[in-house]
XYZ file of C-alpha atoms in Angstrom:
736
model
C 80.510 15.392 -103.779
C 79.700 15.250 -100.744
C 77.329 12.596 -99.296
C 74.897 14.786 -96.492
C 72.346 13.202 -94.737
C 69.890 15.870 -93.955
C 69.367 16.939 -90.282
C 66.598 14.539 -88.769
C 64.714 16.891 -86.811
C 63.660 16.001 -83.073
C 60.069 14.587 -83.124
C 58.004 15.478 -79.760
C 57.303 12.958 -77.430
C 53.925 11.662 -77.417
C 53.166 11.287 -74.292
C 50.537 7.761 -74.359
C 47.885 8.328 -71.247
C 48.358 5.501 -68.293
C 45.635 3.317 -68.751
C 44.123 3.593 -64.999
C 42.661 -0.282 -63.870
C 39.285 -0.288 -61.731
C 40.122 -0.357 -58.264
C 37.665 -3.511 -56.681
C 35.133 -2.785 -54.017
C 36.393 -3.559 -50.829
C 34.497 -6.639 -49.541
C 32.757 -6.420 -46.038
C 33.878 -9.077 -43.527
C 30.813 -9.807 -42.347
C 31.431 -12.090 -39.980
C 33.880 -9.865 -38.371
C 31.561 -7.300 -38.165
C 29.256 -9.571 -36.322
C 31.871 -10.890 -34.012
C 32.916 -7.511 -32.878
C 29.567 -5.819 -32.375
C 28.083 -8.650 -30.357
C 30.530 -8.503 -27.665
C 29.999 -4.496 -27.974
C 26.589 -4.494 -27.377
C 26.889 -7.436 -25.241
C 29.727 -5.781 -23.165
C 27.245 -2.859 -22.692
C 24.077 -4.644 -22.692
C 25.736 -6.559 -19.518
C 26.940 -3.088 -17.454
C 23.201 -1.961 -18.128
C 21.823 -5.475 -16.323
C 24.020 -4.270 -13.580
C 23.224 -0.609 -13.742
C 19.715 -2.044 -13.243
C 20.209 -4.525 -10.979
C 22.024 -2.040 -9.058
C 19.691 0.772 -8.986
C 16.588 -1.281 -7.996
C 18.685 -2.623 -4.881
C 19.701 0.805 -4.118
C 16.013 1.848 -4.334
C 14.546 -1.063 -2.430
C 16.512 -0.759 0.173
C 16.672 3.416 0.355
C 13.262 3.197 0.417
C 13.553 0.850 3.999
C 16.314 3.550 5.109
C 14.349 6.062 4.774
C 10.781 4.393 6.347
C 13.532 3.234 8.891
C 14.768 6.857 9.621
C 11.773 8.705 9.171
C 10.317 6.207 11.971
C 13.320 6.583 14.312
C 13.348 10.336 13.913
C 9.754 10.911 14.168
C 9.960 9.006 18.055
C 13.226 11.356 19.046
C 10.825 14.369 18.135
C 8.402 12.958 19.766
C 10.155 11.655 22.619
C 11.652 15.276 23.283
C 8.725 17.410 22.755
C 7.324 14.931 26.020
C 10.344 14.920 27.963
C 10.310 18.572 27.400
C 6.639 19.020 28.925
C 6.613 16.580 31.368
C 10.133 18.241 32.933
C 8.233 21.702 32.689
C 5.539 20.577 34.420
C 7.977 18.827 37.235
C 9.913 22.036 37.557
C 6.717 23.768 37.929
C 5.215 21.291 40.388
C 9.145 21.334 42.270
C 9.275 25.137 42.510
C 6.210 25.357 43.771
C 6.503 22.954 46.762
C 10.207 25.015 47.223
C 8.520 27.960 47.697
C 5.865 26.394 49.916
C 8.359 25.528 52.041
C 10.724 28.070 51.829
C 7.354 30.247 52.875
C 8.298 31.978 49.455
C 4.740 31.724 48.549
C 1.641 32.892 51.034
C -1.705 31.154 51.597
C -3.071 34.256 49.917
C -0.963 34.470 46.989
C -1.319 30.709 46.002
C -4.190 30.873 43.854
C -2.661 33.608 41.377
C 0.728 31.697 41.079
C -1.432 28.448 40.214
C -3.111 30.680 37.916
C -0.148 31.995 36.432
C 1.847 28.441 36.349
C -1.621 27.561 33.682
C -1.297 30.611 32.120
C 2.246 30.443 31.308
C 2.124 26.530 30.108
C -1.026 25.729 28.077
C -0.385 22.436 27.719
C -1.093 21.529 31.920
C -3.945 19.905 32.944
C -4.744 21.009 35.874
C -2.019 22.293 38.811
C -2.821 22.183 43.111
C -1.446 21.989 46.033
C -3.198 19.237 48.610
C -2.983 20.252 52.363
C -3.033 18.086 55.465
C -5.990 19.214 57.335
C -3.430 19.926 60.220
C -1.560 22.283 58.276
C -4.365 23.680 56.302
C -5.677 27.560 57.174
C -8.975 26.310 58.435
C -7.313 22.936 59.165
C -10.114 21.274 56.765
C -9.378 19.640 54.058
C -7.739 22.141 51.665
C -7.697 21.903 47.762
C -6.450 25.041 45.481
C -6.708 23.504 42.066
C -7.106 24.961 39.102
C -8.170 22.703 36.110
C -8.241 23.178 32.124
C -11.449 22.993 31.003
C -13.099 24.146 27.522
C -9.855 25.656 26.847
C -10.959 28.147 30.475
C -9.538 27.933 33.659
C -12.191 26.694 36.473
C -10.328 27.588 40.311
C -11.910 25.595 42.961
C -10.729 24.323 46.540
C -12.866 21.386 47.838
C -12.664 17.893 47.216
C -14.762 15.877 46.338
C -13.486 12.711 48.735
C -11.011 12.237 51.830
C -7.511 12.124 50.522
C -6.069 11.486 53.070
C -7.305 8.071 53.217
C -5.144 5.340 52.996
C -6.444 4.011 49.920
C -5.511 2.992 46.230
C -7.905 5.739 45.027
C -5.248 8.492 47.203
C -2.336 6.623 46.500
C -1.456 9.828 44.467
C -1.284 12.294 47.854
C 0.056 9.336 50.503
C 2.558 7.992 48.537
C 4.959 11.259 47.165
C 4.216 11.611 51.726
C 6.034 8.449 52.298
C 8.311 8.012 48.974
C 9.035 11.641 48.059
C 8.601 13.758 44.829
C 7.776 10.724 41.821
C 5.776 10.444 38.439
C 2.925 8.423 39.495
C 1.805 5.647 36.944
C -0.985 6.997 34.466
C -4.560 6.072 35.591
C -7.639 7.565 34.044
C -9.331 10.042 36.175
C -13.173 10.147 35.746
C -13.495 13.380 36.236
C -11.281 14.386 33.799
C -13.150 11.958 31.235
C -8.766 10.961 30.334
C -5.698 9.478 31.012
C -3.804 11.675 33.160
C 0.632 11.419 34.064
C 0.880 13.338 37.249
C 4.042 14.456 39.051
C 3.890 14.915 42.612
C 6.390 16.557 45.604
C 5.582 17.066 49.046
C 6.145 20.421 50.999
C 7.262 20.944 54.261
C 6.351 23.829 56.898
C 8.207 24.862 60.296
C 7.054 22.997 63.343
C 6.643 25.979 66.146
C 7.233 24.166 68.984
C 9.761 22.078 67.422
C 11.486 24.061 64.903
C 11.195 21.405 62.698
C 10.022 20.592 59.297
C 7.374 18.480 58.720
C 4.990 17.024 55.710
C 2.422 19.749 55.212
C 0.788 18.519 52.148
C 1.189 17.694 47.978
C 2.001 19.796 45.618
C 0.751 18.128 42.254
C 0.536 19.008 38.320
C -1.977 16.717 35.950
C -0.519 16.233 32.318
C -3.547 14.777 30.012
C -2.330 12.461 27.934
C -5.098 12.525 25.051
C -3.106 15.667 24.216
C -0.198 12.909 23.637
C -2.483 10.691 21.735
C -3.198 14.295 19.455
C 0.214 14.781 18.832
C 0.763 11.113 17.834
C -1.707 10.576 15.285
C -0.046 14.117 14.017
C 3.232 12.271 13.355
C 4.360 10.907 10.129
C 4.117 7.206 9.488
C 1.757 6.503 6.921
C -1.844 5.907 6.360
C -1.941 3.139 8.681
C 1.155 3.744 11.158
C 0.822 4.841 14.848
C 2.844 5.620 18.409
C 2.348 4.843 21.154
C 3.526 4.709 25.204
C 4.302 2.079 27.767
C 5.092 2.559 31.167
C 7.614 1.477 33.213
C 6.115 -1.853 33.680
C 4.880 -2.068 29.952
C 1.469 -0.932 30.548
C 0.572 1.520 27.682
C -0.503 4.728 28.431
C -1.088 5.923 25.160
C -2.849 3.568 22.120
C -5.085 4.613 19.319
C -7.325 1.848 20.811
C -8.661 3.642 23.679
C -9.886 0.406 25.609
C -6.225 -0.851 26.299
C -5.431 2.114 28.546
C -8.881 2.023 30.138
C -8.666 -1.460 30.554
C -5.186 -1.621 32.048
C -3.346 -3.294 29.228
C 0.299 -4.217 28.601
C 2.549 -4.861 25.741
C 2.249 -8.612 27.185
C -1.159 -8.325 26.906
C -0.903 -7.041 23.434
C 1.857 -9.971 22.466
C -0.715 -12.905 23.750
C -3.720 -11.462 21.690
C -1.708 -10.575 18.697
C -0.506 -14.504 19.295
C 3.636 -12.675 18.331
C 6.525 -13.654 20.408
C 7.857 -9.704 19.100
C 5.899 -7.992 20.768
C 6.662 -9.457 23.290
C 10.548 -8.905 22.647
C 9.275 -5.306 22.600
C 7.810 -4.988 26.572
C 11.176 -6.865 27.618
C 13.084 -4.614 26.417
C 10.956 -1.067 26.905
C 11.293 -2.168 30.208
C 15.103 -2.321 30.533
C 15.255 1.176 29.446
C 16.800 0.356 26.050
C 16.111 1.878 22.914
C 16.268 0.357 19.028
C 14.287 -1.266 16.042
C 12.563 -4.263 15.657
C 10.377 -5.681 13.146
C 7.667 -7.760 13.914
C 4.992 -10.089 11.981
C 1.711 -9.424 13.121
C -0.113 -13.017 13.259
C -3.100 -11.889 13.255
C -3.483 -9.721 10.514
C -0.399 -11.107 8.849
C 1.107 -7.811 8.189
C 4.925 -6.935 8.743
C 6.029 -3.149 10.574
C 8.675 -1.805 12.123
C 8.630 -0.711 15.313
C 11.487 1.546 16.542
C 10.958 2.553 20.511
C 13.017 4.989 22.770
C 13.064 5.879 26.343
C 11.731 8.958 27.825
C 14.202 10.119 30.159
C 11.881 12.278 33.119
C 9.977 9.409 32.992
C 11.006 5.928 32.655
C 8.350 5.536 30.425
C 9.070 4.281 26.468
C 7.901 5.658 23.399
C 7.130 3.314 20.159
C 6.352 4.158 16.635
C 4.573 1.250 14.233
C 5.485 1.515 10.573
C 4.004 -1.217 8.360
C 6.501 -2.515 5.832
C 3.453 -2.747 3.032
C 3.161 0.585 2.841
C 7.040 1.707 2.023
C 7.994 -1.519 -0.556
C 4.987 -1.031 -2.337
C 5.304 2.363 -3.520
C 6.511 -0.652 -5.894
C 5.326 1.272 -9.376
C 8.916 2.375 -9.704
C 10.286 -1.103 -8.592
C 8.480 -3.142 -10.979
C 8.892 -1.114 -14.156
C 13.359 -1.276 -13.030
C 12.000 -4.908 -12.813
C 11.212 -5.047 -16.154
C 13.683 -2.787 -17.312
C 16.320 -5.728 -15.765
C 14.036 -7.748 -18.084
C 14.553 -6.649 -20.948
C 18.587 -5.704 -20.718
C 19.243 -9.067 -19.450
C 17.513 -10.375 -22.982
C 19.432 -8.308 -24.754
C 22.412 -9.345 -22.882
C 21.834 -14.152 -23.781
C 20.974 -12.862 -26.892
C 24.244 -11.272 -27.731
C 26.130 -13.977 -25.892
C 24.601 -16.688 -27.516
C 25.781 -15.297 -30.788
C 29.389 -15.129 -29.468
C 28.639 -19.025 -27.829
C 27.073 -20.505 -30.647
C 29.896 -19.241 -32.774
C 26.943 -17.737 -35.131
C 28.956 -14.914 -36.943
C 30.474 -17.932 -39.127
C 27.184 -17.860 -41.050
C 27.016 -21.621 -40.489
C 23.054 -22.287 -40.887
C 22.961 -24.406 -37.518
C 24.372 -21.994 -35.867
C 22.082 -19.238 -36.980
C 19.118 -21.737 -35.903
C 20.457 -21.849 -32.402
C 20.219 -18.508 -31.785
C 17.187 -17.988 -32.912
C 16.003 -20.825 -30.962
C 17.690 -18.908 -27.762
C 15.850 -15.601 -28.660
C 12.864 -17.168 -28.983
C 13.134 -18.836 -25.086
C 14.548 -15.670 -23.964
C 11.449 -13.707 -25.490
C 8.574 -16.545 -24.001
C 10.629 -16.246 -20.896
C 10.311 -11.873 -20.490
C 6.636 -12.337 -21.556
C 5.880 -15.123 -19.071
C 8.101 -12.730 -16.538
C 6.179 -9.391 -16.755
C 2.886 -12.207 -16.562
C 4.311 -12.679 -12.976
C 4.771 -9.326 -11.989
C 0.981 -8.291 -12.796
C 0.255 -11.597 -11.277
C 1.580 -10.652 -8.095
C 0.383 -7.208 -7.360
C -1.647 -6.891 -4.473
C -4.578 -4.733 -4.916
C -5.029 -3.907 -0.978
C -1.419 -2.572 -1.294
C -2.422 0.214 -3.900
C -3.023 3.068 -1.563
C -4.006 6.836 -3.009
C -4.508 9.688 -1.461
C -8.390 9.360 -0.927
C -8.355 5.640 -0.688
C -7.549 3.881 3.042
C -7.374 0.256 3.299
C -8.486 -0.422 6.900
C -6.398 -4.076 8.503
C -6.779 -3.271 12.750
C -8.744 -0.740 14.854
C -5.377 1.082 16.088
C -5.178 2.736 12.133
C -8.851 3.488 11.729
C -8.816 5.006 15.087
C -5.598 7.054 14.240
C -7.533 8.627 10.416
C -10.798 8.637 12.542
C -9.380 10.505 15.136
C -7.237 13.062 13.341
C -10.210 13.896 11.041
C -12.045 14.355 13.746
C -9.536 16.840 15.232
C -9.587 18.460 11.661
C -13.148 18.888 12.086
C -13.067 20.295 15.311
C -11.744 23.675 14.174
C -14.890 23.715 12.013
C -17.759 25.619 14.133
C -20.908 24.680 12.580
C -19.673 20.790 12.102
C -21.291 18.082 13.945
C -19.519 15.853 16.073
C -19.312 12.353 14.208
C -21.356 9.370 15.591
C -19.637 5.591 14.441
C -21.837 2.789 13.758
C -19.603 -0.456 13.703
C -20.831 -2.387 10.504
C -19.638 -5.927 9.726
C -20.090 -7.579 6.306
C -20.382 -11.252 5.397
C -20.380 -12.326 1.285
C -22.187 -15.778 0.548
C -22.787 -16.005 -3.095
C -21.345 -12.982 -6.450
C -21.737 -13.403 -9.585
C -21.441 -11.643 -12.470
C -24.543 -10.807 -14.824
C -23.205 -8.878 -17.463
C -19.284 -6.662 -18.077
C -20.123 -4.251 -15.535
C -22.878 -5.622 -13.079
C -22.454 -8.326 -10.484
C -25.327 -10.034 -7.760
C -23.455 -10.081 -4.234
C -25.703 -11.777 -1.793
C -25.003 -11.863 2.091
C -25.410 -10.579 5.644
C -24.808 -6.835 7.139
C -25.059 -6.221 10.426
C -24.675 -2.625 12.694
C -23.741 -2.503 16.429
C -25.608 0.875 17.888
C -24.569 1.852 21.753
C -27.626 2.879 24.108
C -27.291 6.632 25.002
C -25.003 6.894 22.250
C -26.686 6.104 19.017
C -30.407 6.092 20.047
C -31.490 8.762 17.443
C -29.375 6.945 14.396
C -31.869 5.359 12.075
C -31.331 1.203 11.575
C -29.928 0.373 8.172
C -27.744 1.290 5.308
C -27.624 2.332 1.585
C -26.379 0.707 -1.418
C -25.699 3.804 -3.786
C -24.361 1.330 -6.744
C -27.567 -0.774 -6.480
C -29.205 -0.878 -10.304
C -32.642 -2.372 -8.427
C -34.642 -2.396 -5.368
C -32.049 -3.915 -3.193
C -34.113 -6.426 -1.340
C -32.942 -6.657 2.512
C -34.604 -8.783 5.403
C -34.127 -8.094 9.200
C -32.651 -11.647 10.092
C -32.014 -11.089 13.544
C -31.924 -8.404 16.541
C -30.094 -8.825 19.895
C -28.965 -7.232 22.829
C -25.442 -7.496 24.494
C -24.825 -4.953 27.556
C -25.448 -1.520 26.163
C -25.379 -2.691 22.890
C -27.607 -3.416 20.390
C -27.337 -5.638 17.277
C -29.363 -5.261 13.767
C -28.366 -8.025 11.168
C -30.022 -7.947 7.694
C -29.832 -10.656 5.029
C -29.560 -8.627 1.477
C -29.147 -9.449 -2.135
C -28.672 -6.516 -4.668
C -27.518 -6.083 -8.290
C -24.781 -3.363 -8.524
C -23.087 -1.546 -11.093
C -19.344 -0.629 -11.346
C -16.945 0.074 -13.789
C -14.332 -2.746 -13.927
C -11.209 -2.424 -16.113
C -10.785 -5.215 -18.641
C -8.047 -4.070 -20.497
C -5.091 -6.041 -18.867
C -7.423 -9.140 -19.442
C -6.660 -12.086 -18.914
C -4.011 -11.139 -15.993
C -6.407 -7.994 -14.631
C -8.569 -8.556 -11.173
C -11.520 -6.758 -10.510
C -12.188 -5.179 -7.077
C -15.981 -5.924 -6.360
C -16.924 -3.766 -3.849
C -19.894 -2.870 -1.658
C -20.168 0.843 -0.983
C -22.187 1.900 2.114
C -24.086 4.617 3.771
C -26.059 5.315 6.919
C -29.325 5.961 6.233
C -29.244 9.071 8.228
C -26.824 9.823 5.631
C -27.246 13.839 6.169
C -26.185 13.803 9.372
C -22.019 13.250 10.271
C -22.250 9.479 11.104
C -19.447 7.487 9.549
C -20.146 3.912 9.570
C -16.415 2.103 10.741
C -15.206 -1.852 10.303
C -16.906 -3.856 12.972
C -13.564 -5.779 13.354
C -14.382 -7.760 16.586
C -16.510 -9.640 14.804
C -13.402 -10.645 12.440
C -10.950 -13.400 13.945
C -8.341 -11.896 11.070
C -8.303 -8.876 9.213
C -5.582 -10.366 6.787
C -6.988 -9.440 3.534
C -4.968 -13.022 2.140
C -6.899 -14.665 4.934
C -9.867 -13.039 3.181
C -12.343 -11.694 6.014
C -16.154 -11.570 5.350
C -16.038 -14.267 2.660
C -17.789 -17.867 2.743
C -15.408 -20.191 2.193
C -17.584 -22.198 -0.156
C -17.890 -19.113 -2.619
C -18.372 -20.340 -5.881
C -17.281 -18.010 -8.537
C -16.577 -19.449 -12.742
C -13.813 -18.284 -14.047
C -12.483 -16.986 -10.780
C -10.963 -17.538 -7.541
C -10.760 -15.750 -4.338
C -7.592 -13.150 -4.102
C -8.929 -11.141 -1.103
C -10.877 -9.124 0.765
C -10.603 -6.017 3.020
C -12.847 -2.988 4.603
C -10.887 0.850 3.005
C -12.830 4.367 2.974
C -12.932 5.874 0.015
C -12.413 9.994 0.406
C -15.184 11.156 -2.142
C -16.606 14.493 -2.613
C -19.747 15.716 -4.707
C -20.436 18.600 -6.412
C -23.822 18.960 -4.584
C -24.673 19.211 -0.637
C -27.840 17.541 -1.975
C -30.253 20.550 -0.639
C -29.012 19.765 2.867
C -26.923 22.973 4.767
C -23.507 22.149 6.048
C -23.428 19.037 4.666
C -20.500 17.374 6.058
C -20.284 14.320 3.417
C -19.768 17.146 0.770
C -15.890 16.878 0.651
C -13.309 14.171 1.574
C -15.777 12.129 3.985
C -15.042 9.100 4.593
C -17.324 6.284 3.190
C -17.140 2.689 3.941
C -16.424 -0.162 1.070
C -15.778 -3.734 1.400
C -13.697 -5.194 -1.117
C -13.427 -8.443 -2.494
C -10.832 -9.108 -4.542
C -10.821 -12.157 -7.475
C -8.438 -13.147 -9.785
C -9.541 -14.651 -13.606
C -9.040 -18.512 -13.746
C -6.350 -19.060 -16.302
C -6.583 -21.713 -17.665
C -9.398 -21.947 -19.576
C -8.328 -18.853 -21.329
C -5.007 -21.070 -22.017
C -6.950 -23.582 -23.333
C -9.857 -21.568 -25.249
C -7.454 -18.666 -26.701
C -4.219 -18.770 -26.086
C -3.645 -22.688 -27.192
C -5.984 -22.152 -30.673
C -3.482 -18.755 -31.597
C -0.218 -21.036 -31.444
C -1.405 -23.611 -33.275
C -2.475 -20.966 -35.985
C 1.499 -19.436 -35.161
C 2.986 -22.976 -36.040
C 0.736 -23.776 -39.094
C 1.847 -20.179 -40.787
C 5.577 -20.921 -39.711
C 4.857 -24.529 -41.823
C 3.334 -22.971 -44.479
C 5.954 -20.655 -44.547
C 8.872 -23.322 -44.373
C 7.401 -25.376 -47.494
C 6.260 -22.693 -49.739
C 8.147 -23.407 -53.198
C 7.697 -21.560 -56.432
C 6.852 -24.840 -58.381
C 4.785 -27.834 -56.523
C 7.688 -29.737 -55.682
C 6.670 -33.580 -54.061
C 3.946 -33.886 -51.871
C 4.826 -31.890 -49.582
C 5.209 -28.581 -52.275
C 2.938 -25.883 -51.937
C 3.279 -22.750 -54.420
C 2.573 -18.915 -53.373
C -1.358 -19.820 -54.237
C -1.733 -22.944 -51.709
C 0.508 -20.677 -49.209
C -2.168 -17.489 -49.562
C -5.427 -20.407 -49.523
C -3.847 -21.615 -46.262
C -3.207 -18.329 -44.669
C -6.713 -16.863 -45.273
C -8.241 -20.346 -43.958
C -6.038 -19.652 -40.183
C -7.085 -16.074 -40.848
C -10.679 -17.154 -40.726
C -10.629 -19.058 -37.625
C -8.583 -16.568 -35.635
C -10.838 -13.577 -36.332
C -13.892 -16.009 -35.111
C -11.894 -16.822 -32.208
C -11.208 -13.386 -31.445
C -15.431 -12.431 -32.097
C -16.152 -15.126 -29.258
C -13.735 -13.088 -27.319
C -15.193 -10.284 -27.587
C -18.435 -11.098 -27.196
C -17.510 -13.112 -23.846
C -16.166 -10.070 -22.759
C -18.295 -7.029 -23.225
C -15.440 -4.943 -22.713
C -15.011 -0.964 -23.827
C -11.636 -0.780 -26.037
C -8.682 -2.773 -26.685
C -7.932 -5.923 -24.200
C -4.463 -7.350 -24.176
C -5.397 -10.958 -25.312
C -6.499 -8.759 -28.544
C -3.352 -7.497 -29.297
C -2.317 -11.149 -30.286
C -4.994 -12.111 -32.379
C -3.641 -8.756 -34.177
C 0.144 -9.866 -34.143
C -1.184 -13.404 -35.556
C -3.024 -10.921 -37.997
C 0.131 -9.146 -39.273
C 2.371 -12.536 -39.500
C -0.417 -13.474 -41.688
C -0.005 -10.775 -44.136
C 3.822 -10.977 -44.024
C 3.497 -14.618 -44.970
C 1.727 -13.606 -47.941
C 3.012 -11.260 -48.855
C 6.898 -13.284 -48.533
C 4.544 -15.947 -50.580
C 3.902 -13.787 -53.747
C 7.317 -11.999 -53.249
C 9.473 -15.156 -53.169
C 8.008 -16.420 -55.994
C 7.952 -13.133 -58.298
C 10.445 -10.645 -56.814
C 13.545 -13.086 -58.010
C 16.183 -9.946 -57.458
C 15.133 -9.244 -54.270
C 17.954 -11.751 -52.401
C 16.777 -11.078 -48.943
C 14.074 -13.159 -50.427
C 15.646 -15.620 -52.384
C 19.100 -16.297 -50.310
C 18.814 -20.015 -49.700
C 15.109 -20.835 -50.188
C 13.479 -18.041 -48.407
C 16.099 -18.909 -45.433
C 15.720 -15.335 -43.779
C 11.872 -14.955 -43.557
C 12.144 -18.401 -42.188
C 14.987 -17.350 -39.061
C 12.943 -13.800 -38.438
C 9.286 -15.717 -38.543
C 9.373 -16.578 -34.586
C 11.572 -13.393 -33.146
C 9.593 -11.529 -35.066
C 6.052 -12.713 -33.911
C 7.494 -13.206 -30.367
C 9.584 -9.734 -30.252
C 6.006 -8.464 -31.380
C 4.392 -9.912 -28.254
C 7.005 -8.844 -25.464
C 6.968 -5.458 -26.681
C 3.070 -5.181 -26.791
C 2.887 -6.483 -22.965
C 5.755 -4.787 -21.978
C 3.254 -1.183 -23.207
C 0.164 -2.982 -21.728
C 2.214 -3.589 -18.274
C 5.097 -1.234 -17.943
């Protein structure tokens, strides 16, 4: 019997499922992340600071360079035009003299030649021929001349005096006879009523007996420098920039102040009057025929200007253009904004750099607190810097299209000349009557947020024969009550009558309190002539003030008492006002863009009382809130252990104090809208609310790690940066 074992059937292999081990989440290395992020952000903010500084520097320098280039371009353009006009006059005179010498023009044809020359050259004032009696057709004084008068050509052959006499009045005739063709020094022509530039050239006749040429007379041509003044007033030199012309000896040929030309003043006289060496240097360079750019600070008005000067080749005169720096540099809105952005970028750079410097990324509490203290200091510095920018803003530099600050007679005359030229195109426009007006403020007091009472003196100058029909006196349109005006004095000085009045007026004005307490107030006295229905324009009486620099505070009493304020500056200005009515007066000239005279006193608020009364209490409340936040515990622990209930009660008490302080502020200011300082109160309200919410969450929100971590450490760290950061952002929003 065989023993056989049954075959064992193969069993299928059982596949055992592999046990999957759960992957542990990869922990974030916060220290390394903060470190790398701080490096990147520090580098980026550093580049941003550098870029903004370069942009600010570039814009500021580019503005100056563009202004200088503009002054140079305008001067060169004017020099080219003047030179061309004068050369045309010179060539016309020379041509007629040569033709007379060569007998190409007969005595009969001469008037026709002169007329055609004047018609061809519309900017010539006159052109003529002055004969010696021995060479004249009738052996008498003979001076055929065509002259332009009121747009028409007038012909004359007689002279009002004997121009052959050897006196100063006849130099225009006698000097060319002896010295040859020349440009004479410009002179004031009584008949012309204008300063004339004259070119004279002798002409000759052949002696019938000796067959030699002998002097027969002089051909002359005049160019009215009034036309040059009109052209220079049209130069693009800002609102108060102007152009002038100097002779070879430095005497003013053209200037916005006509007295300089009529009195024969020179640039050297002007330098003594202004007590400024820069003008003396300019004169010395001009008479040497040099050209260039010079920066001058006028000691009388304290303003700096660029003066570009260039000689006129045909005459040897010098053309100068004046461009005031404050009109260029104080397009400063853009520059001030860039300074603010630089400040913010620098704060960011220093903040991220402090994380690296103090190694706060390691997580040590002392190092984190060091960064917090640094950020607090940076935020406070940023707020202070923006305050500094706002505080140093000058009111008189904030010019607009409708506002023209008047600091000197040159700028005033340029503006008035341009306006008169514009009005001359209107057939029915009356010729302007100018009344010099002065103001002296003795006292100034705020009655309400929009009412101010001002007392002082106002005087006006009336020229005999010019202002005889002008009503004496003035009108203050903003007066709330009847103005108390008393005539104080009346006196005569030469052909002028000066009348002075003492006034007391309550004026209503719209003041902006949105930037309180860093605001300043433009308290202005707006003046109308009593004959405001006529084209009467009040002008500043500059001659009555030794200095017109706004910072020297002209026209304001030195002992002016201002409670809570201090005097910053004062100046005259024109506002080009328009009205939607003609007041029932046909052809009323004052309806559109009429220059109305304002005397403006700029006052700034004294910060010390506000700092003591408002800022310090808010700072104390902020520290008390932080103290409540720091000592709050879940359970009262020790003498300084505050529960959430204690924290809420303490915060509520502080809230009540802040609220009362804000109410007092609103009552004191009585301003519409929200003022800057009120945002500080709103921030404190927010911080009070956050401290109360934190106290509740700290006690009841046991699962909130952000609150519970290290015994409420995170809210303590964030308290000051949050408060000061909000104040910084609000400050930027208000002043940016």
